[in-house]
Amino acid sequence: MSEKTLTRMDLSEAVFREVGLSRNESAALVESVLKHVSDALATGETVKISSFGTFSVRDKSARVGRNPKTGDEVPISPRRVLTFRPSHLMKERVANGKKR
Amino acid sequence: MIRSELIQKIADENPHLTQRHVERIVNTVFDEIIEALAKGDRVELRGFGAFSVKERDARTGRNPRTGESVEVEDKKVPFFKTGKLLRDRLNGKA
């Protein structure tokens, strides 16, 4: 079987199936989950979802980068980046999922 | 923020739903992502980010304490790439 790409629609469909709310409300609630996670991260907060994983915001300091094509030096401004650390459960499920 | 706080926030906004319902909704979202990745599928959530599976080749590793070499099997690991909108929001641009 070739791999698929799931979207918000598939997550809403799962909520619709599992919980039995209307499709519209299921979609709104999926959106609400993503919104609350994003809002917390935007304020710099760490979001820790047990047995799923941890999203944390890291501050990167300014550095000098290089345009790989021209070799020119370009200043890279300080920025915040998001890192995701998967839970043990997720790592295990992914590692064992298709193999055996 | 932890899972229970996320559930509480959504429950507060949806007084017509019970706490149990909201718990099941939030759990379904995260479980569905894990199930998809376990099958080797990708989950793409525009504006938020994309979860995917990366394959790591087998390699010869080394026990850092003893210096002995060990064969590390090829493996699959979960990977998350932040979406553009969220990345911009982290940097106060959206």
mmCIF file of C-alpha atoms in Angstrom:
data_model
loop_
_atom_site.group_PDB
_atom_site.id
_atom_site.type_symbol
_atom_site.label_atom_id
_atom_site.label_comp_id
_atom_site.label_asym_id
_atom_site.label_seq_id
_atom_site.Cartn_x
_atom_site.Cartn_y
_atom_site.Cartn_z
ATOM 1 C CA MET A 1 0.000 0.000 0.000
ATOM 2 C CA SER A 2 1.367 3.400 -0.916
ATOM 3 C CA GLU A 3 1.433 6.152 1.677
ATOM 4 C CA LYS A 4 -1.362 8.641 2.042
ATOM 5 C CA THR A 5 -1.500 12.183 3.305
ATOM 6 C CA LEU A 6 -4.086 12.906 5.953
ATOM 7 C CA THR A 7 -5.484 16.390 6.421
ATOM 8 C CA ARG A 8 -7.788 18.236 8.814
ATOM 9 C CA MET A 9 -10.654 16.584 6.974
ATOM 10 C CA ASP A 10 -9.512 13.105 7.998
ATOM 11 C CA LEU A 11 -9.112 14.190 11.609
ATOM 12 C CA SER A 12 -12.608 15.735 11.581
ATOM 13 C CA GLU A 13 -13.964 12.544 10.070
ATOM 14 C CA ALA A 14 -12.369 10.541 12.888
ATOM 15 C CA VAL A 15 -13.953 12.828 15.502
ATOM 16 C CA PHE A 16 -17.281 12.538 13.689
ATOM 17 C CA ARG A 17 -17.042 8.719 13.761
ATOM 18 C CA GLU A 18 -15.747 8.391 17.316
ATOM 19 C CA VAL A 19 -17.790 11.025 19.078
ATOM 20 C CA GLY A 20 -20.897 11.369 16.968
ATOM 21 C CA LEU A 21 -21.086 15.151 16.678
ATOM 22 C CA SER A 22 -22.079 16.725 13.379
ATOM 23 C CA ARG A 23 -19.409 16.957 10.673
ATOM 24 C CA ASN A 24 -19.385 20.744 11.001
ATOM 25 C CA GLU A 25 -18.927 20.711 14.724
ATOM 26 C CA SER A 26 -16.268 17.990 14.486
ATOM 27 C CA ALA A 27 -14.314 20.145 12.048
ATOM 28 C CA ALA A 28 -14.646 23.203 14.295
ATOM 29 C CA LEU A 29 -13.346 21.244 17.289
ATOM 30 C CA VAL A 30 -10.312 19.898 15.397
ATOM 31 C CA GLU A 31 -9.560 23.494 14.426
ATOM 32 C CA SER A 32 -9.964 24.550 18.035
ATOM 33 C CA VAL A 33 -7.411 21.950 19.196
ATOM 34 C CA LEU A 34 -4.854 23.237 16.685
ATOM 35 C CA LYS A 35 -5.644 26.847 17.542
ATOM 36 C CA HIS A 36 -5.115 26.408 21.272
ATOM 37 C CA VAL A 37 -1.832 24.564 20.728
ATOM 38 C CA SER A 38 -0.663 27.294 18.295
ATOM 39 C CA ASP A 39 -1.733 30.113 20.631
ATOM 40 C CA ALA A 40 0.209 28.642 23.538
ATOM 41 C CA LEU A 41 3.313 28.155 21.376
ATOM 42 C CA ALA A 42 3.027 31.699 19.989
ATOM 43 C CA THR A 43 3.383 33.019 23.546
ATOM 44 C CA GLY A 44 6.507 30.899 23.971
ATOM 45 C CA GLU A 45 4.823 28.268 26.118
ATOM 46 C CA THR A 46 5.817 24.575 25.884
ATOM 47 C CA VAL A 47 2.957 22.249 24.970
ATOM 48 C CA LYS A 48 3.261 18.785 26.438
ATOM 49 C CA ILE A 49 0.735 16.202 25.296
ATOM 50 C CA SER A 50 1.281 13.022 27.282
ATOM 51 C CA SER A 51 1.814 9.894 25.164
ATOM 52 C CA PHE A 52 1.950 12.078 22.033
ATOM 53 C CA GLY A 53 4.899 14.409 22.377
ATOM 54 C CA THR A 54 6.228 17.810 23.407
ATOM 55 C CA PHE A 55 6.315 20.977 21.335
ATOM 56 C CA SER A 56 8.808 23.517 22.591
ATOM 57 C CA VAL A 57 9.941 26.909 21.403
ATOM 58 C CA ARG A 58 13.673 27.586 21.181
ATOM 59 C CA ASP A 59 15.435 30.883 20.725
ATOM 60 C CA LYS A 60 18.147 30.915 18.097
ATOM 61 C CA SER A 61 20.705 33.680 18.218
ATOM 62 C CA ALA A 62 21.809 35.737 15.237
ATOM 63 C CA ARG A 63 24.466 34.208 12.997
ATOM 64 C CA VAL A 64 26.121 34.768 9.665
ATOM 65 C CA GLY A 65 24.771 32.534 6.940
ATOM 66 C CA ARG A 66 25.889 32.094 3.387
ATOM 67 C CA ASN A 67 23.946 32.047 0.153
ATOM 68 C CA PRO A 68 24.864 28.574 -1.084
ATOM 69 C CA LYS A 69 24.614 29.610 -4.715
ATOM 70 C CA THR A 70 26.641 32.825 -4.663
ATOM 71 C CA GLY A 71 28.722 32.297 -1.529
ATOM 72 C CA ASP A 72 27.699 35.751 -0.273
ATOM 73 C CA GLU A 73 27.530 36.232 3.466
ATOM 74 C CA VAL A 74 24.085 37.141 4.765
ATOM 75 C CA PRO A 75 23.185 38.041 8.319
ATOM 76 C CA ILE A 76 20.529 35.740 9.825
ATOM 77 C CA SER A 77 18.483 37.534 12.453
ATOM 78 C CA PRO A 78 17.702 35.969 15.825
ATOM 79 C CA ARG A 79 14.558 33.867 15.615
ATOM 80 C CA ARG A 80 12.355 31.447 17.466
ATOM 81 C CA VAL A 81 11.924 27.937 16.198
ATOM 82 C CA LEU A 82 9.634 25.128 17.189
ATOM 83 C CA THR A 83 10.894 21.663 17.967
ATOM 84 C CA PHE A 84 8.776 18.568 18.422
ATOM 85 C CA ARG A 85 9.958 15.709 20.567
ATOM 86 C CA PRO A 86 7.835 12.596 20.016
ATOM 87 C CA SER A 87 6.788 10.513 23.016
ATOM 88 C CA HIS A 88 8.151 7.013 23.542
ATOM 89 C CA LEU A 89 4.765 5.668 22.572
ATOM 90 C CA MET A 90 4.784 7.514 19.241
ATOM 91 C CA LYS A 91 8.369 6.454 18.507
ATOM 92 C CA GLU A 92 7.534 2.856 19.258
ATOM 93 C CA ARG A 93 4.352 2.850 17.177
ATOM 94 C CA VAL A 94 6.189 4.399 14.230
ATOM 95 C CA ALA A 95 9.181 2.076 14.511
ATOM 96 C CA ASN A 96 7.068 -1.082 14.740
ATOM 97 C CA GLY A 97 4.086 -0.015 12.707
ATOM 98 C CA LYS A 98 4.746 -1.485 9.293
ATOM 99 C CA LYS A 99 7.720 -3.719 9.924
ATOM 100 C CA ARG A 100 6.177 -6.826 11.370
ATOM 101 C CA MET B 1 0.288 23.681 28.593
ATOM 102 C CA ILE B 2 -0.454 20.006 29.111
ATOM 103 C CA ARG B 3 -3.151 17.746 27.700
ATOM 104 C CA SER B 4 -5.592 18.323 30.580
ATOM 105 C CA GLU B 5 -5.259 22.112 30.279
ATOM 106 C CA LEU B 6 -5.955 21.919 26.565
ATOM 107 C CA ILE B 7 -9.059 19.830 27.283
ATOM 108 C CA GLN B 8 -10.183 22.357 29.905
ATOM 109 C CA LYS B 9 -9.828 25.298 27.519
ATOM 110 C CA ILE B 10 -11.929 23.611 24.869
ATOM 111 C CA ALA B 11 -14.497 22.480 27.443
ATOM 112 C CA ASP B 12 -14.833 26.077 28.688
ATOM 113 C CA GLU B 13 -15.585 27.257 25.170
ATOM 114 C CA ASN B 14 -18.134 24.504 24.563
ATOM 115 C CA PRO B 15 -20.463 24.411 27.562
ATOM 116 C CA HIS B 16 -22.890 22.174 25.653
ATOM 117 C CA LEU B 17 -20.310 19.350 25.648
ATOM 118 C CA THR B 18 -19.378 17.253 28.655
ATOM 119 C CA GLN B 19 -15.791 17.054 29.866
ATOM 120 C CA ARG B 20 -15.793 13.386 28.815
ATOM 121 C CA HIS B 21 -16.801 14.319 25.296
ATOM 122 C CA VAL B 22 -14.068 16.924 24.994
ATOM 123 C CA GLU B 23 -11.550 14.408 26.321
ATOM 124 C CA ARG B 24 -12.556 11.938 23.627
ATOM 125 C CA ILE B 25 -12.372 14.601 20.934
ATOM 126 C CA VAL B 26 -8.884 15.742 21.907
ATOM 127 C CA ASN B 27 -7.662 12.161 22.339
ATOM 128 C CA THR B 28 -9.086 11.175 18.951
ATOM 129 C CA VAL B 29 -7.165 13.972 17.213
ATOM 130 C CA PHE B 30 -3.813 12.928 18.694
ATOM 131 C CA ASP B 31 -4.473 9.181 18.403
ATOM 132 C CA GLU B 32 -5.414 9.561 14.756
ATOM 133 C CA ILE B 33 -2.097 11.287 14.024
ATOM 134 C CA ILE B 34 -0.163 8.469 15.739
ATOM 135 C CA GLU B 35 -2.146 5.790 13.863
ATOM 136 C CA ALA B 36 -1.470 7.497 10.537
ATOM 137 C CA LEU B 37 2.268 7.699 11.233
ATOM 138 C CA ALA B 38 2.333 4.068 12.365
ATOM 139 C CA LYS B 39 0.995 3.162 8.910
ATOM 140 C CA GLY B 40 3.712 5.270 7.334
ATOM 141 C CA ASP B 41 1.275 7.987 6.259
ATOM 142 C CA ARG B 42 1.831 11.751 6.472
ATOM 143 C CA VAL B 43 -0.413 14.194 8.305
ATOM 144 C CA GLU B 44 -0.435 17.673 6.834
ATOM 145 C CA LEU B 45 -2.141 20.427 8.802
ATOM 146 C CA ARG B 46 -1.829 23.651 6.826
ATOM 147 C CA GLY B 47 -0.741 26.605 8.902
ATOM 148 C CA PHE B 48 0.215 24.328 11.799
ATOM 149 C CA GLY B 49 2.708 21.831 10.440
ATOM 150 C CA ALA B 50 3.207 18.384 8.979
ATOM 151 C CA PHE B 51 3.967 15.083 10.695
ATOM 152 C CA SER B 52 5.810 12.486 8.667
ATOM 153 C CA VAL B 53 7.993 9.417 9.021
ATOM 154 C CA LYS B 54 11.687 9.516 8.191
ATOM 155 C CA GLU B 55 13.706 6.429 7.463
ATOM 156 C CA ARG B 56 17.104 6.194 9.074
ATOM 157 C CA ASP B 57 19.577 3.847 7.390
ATOM 158 C CA ALA B 58 21.302 1.084 9.278
ATOM 159 C CA ARG B 59 24.680 2.188 10.573
ATOM 160 C CA THR B 60 27.549 1.033 12.701
ATOM 161 C CA GLY B 61 27.324 2.828 15.998
ATOM 162 C CA ARG B 62 29.654 2.834 18.926
ATOM 163 C CA ASN B 63 29.034 2.350 22.591
ATOM 164 C CA PRO B 64 30.345 5.674 23.906
ATOM 165 C CA ARG B 65 31.401 4.120 27.193
ATOM 166 C CA THR B 66 33.278 1.052 25.993
ATOM 167 C CA GLY B 67 34.120 2.145 22.443
ATOM 168 C CA GLU B 68 32.746 -1.159 21.135
ATOM 169 C CA SER B 69 31.030 -0.971 17.781
ATOM 170 C CA VAL B 70 27.418 -2.083 17.471
ATOM 171 C CA GLU B 71 25.216 -2.576 14.440
ATOM 172 C CA VAL B 72 22.245 -0.222 14.546
ATOM 173 C CA GLU B 73 19.338 -1.445 12.386
ATOM 174 C CA ASP B 74 17.549 0.828 9.966
ATOM 175 C CA LYS B 75 14.542 2.433 11.613
ATOM 176 C CA LYS B 76 11.608 4.745 11.145
ATOM 177 C CA VAL B 77 11.283 7.877 13.230
ATOM 178 C CA PRO B 78 8.495 10.471 13.523
ATOM 179 C CA PHE B 79 9.283 13.957 12.253
ATOM 180 C CA PHE B 80 7.477 17.298 12.545
ATOM 181 C CA LYS B 81 7.975 20.301 10.302
ATOM 182 C CA THR B 82 6.481 23.577 11.502
ATOM 183 C CA GLY B 83 4.013 25.223 9.127
ATOM 184 C CA LYS B 84 4.681 28.662 7.715
ATOM 185 C CA LEU B 85 1.889 30.462 9.553
ATOM 186 C CA LEU B 86 2.877 29.046 12.940
ATOM 187 C CA ARG B 87 6.556 29.785 12.283
ATOM 188 C CA ASP B 88 5.630 33.393 11.481
ATOM 189 C CA ARG B 89 3.478 33.642 14.583
ATOM 190 C CA LEU B 90 6.378 32.468 16.769
ATOM 191 C CA ASN B 91 8.347 35.365 15.393
ATOM 192 C CA GLY B 92 5.573 37.892 15.854
ATOM 193 C CA LYS B 93 4.930 38.239 12.151
ATOM 194 C CA ALA B 94 1.342 37.070 11.970
#
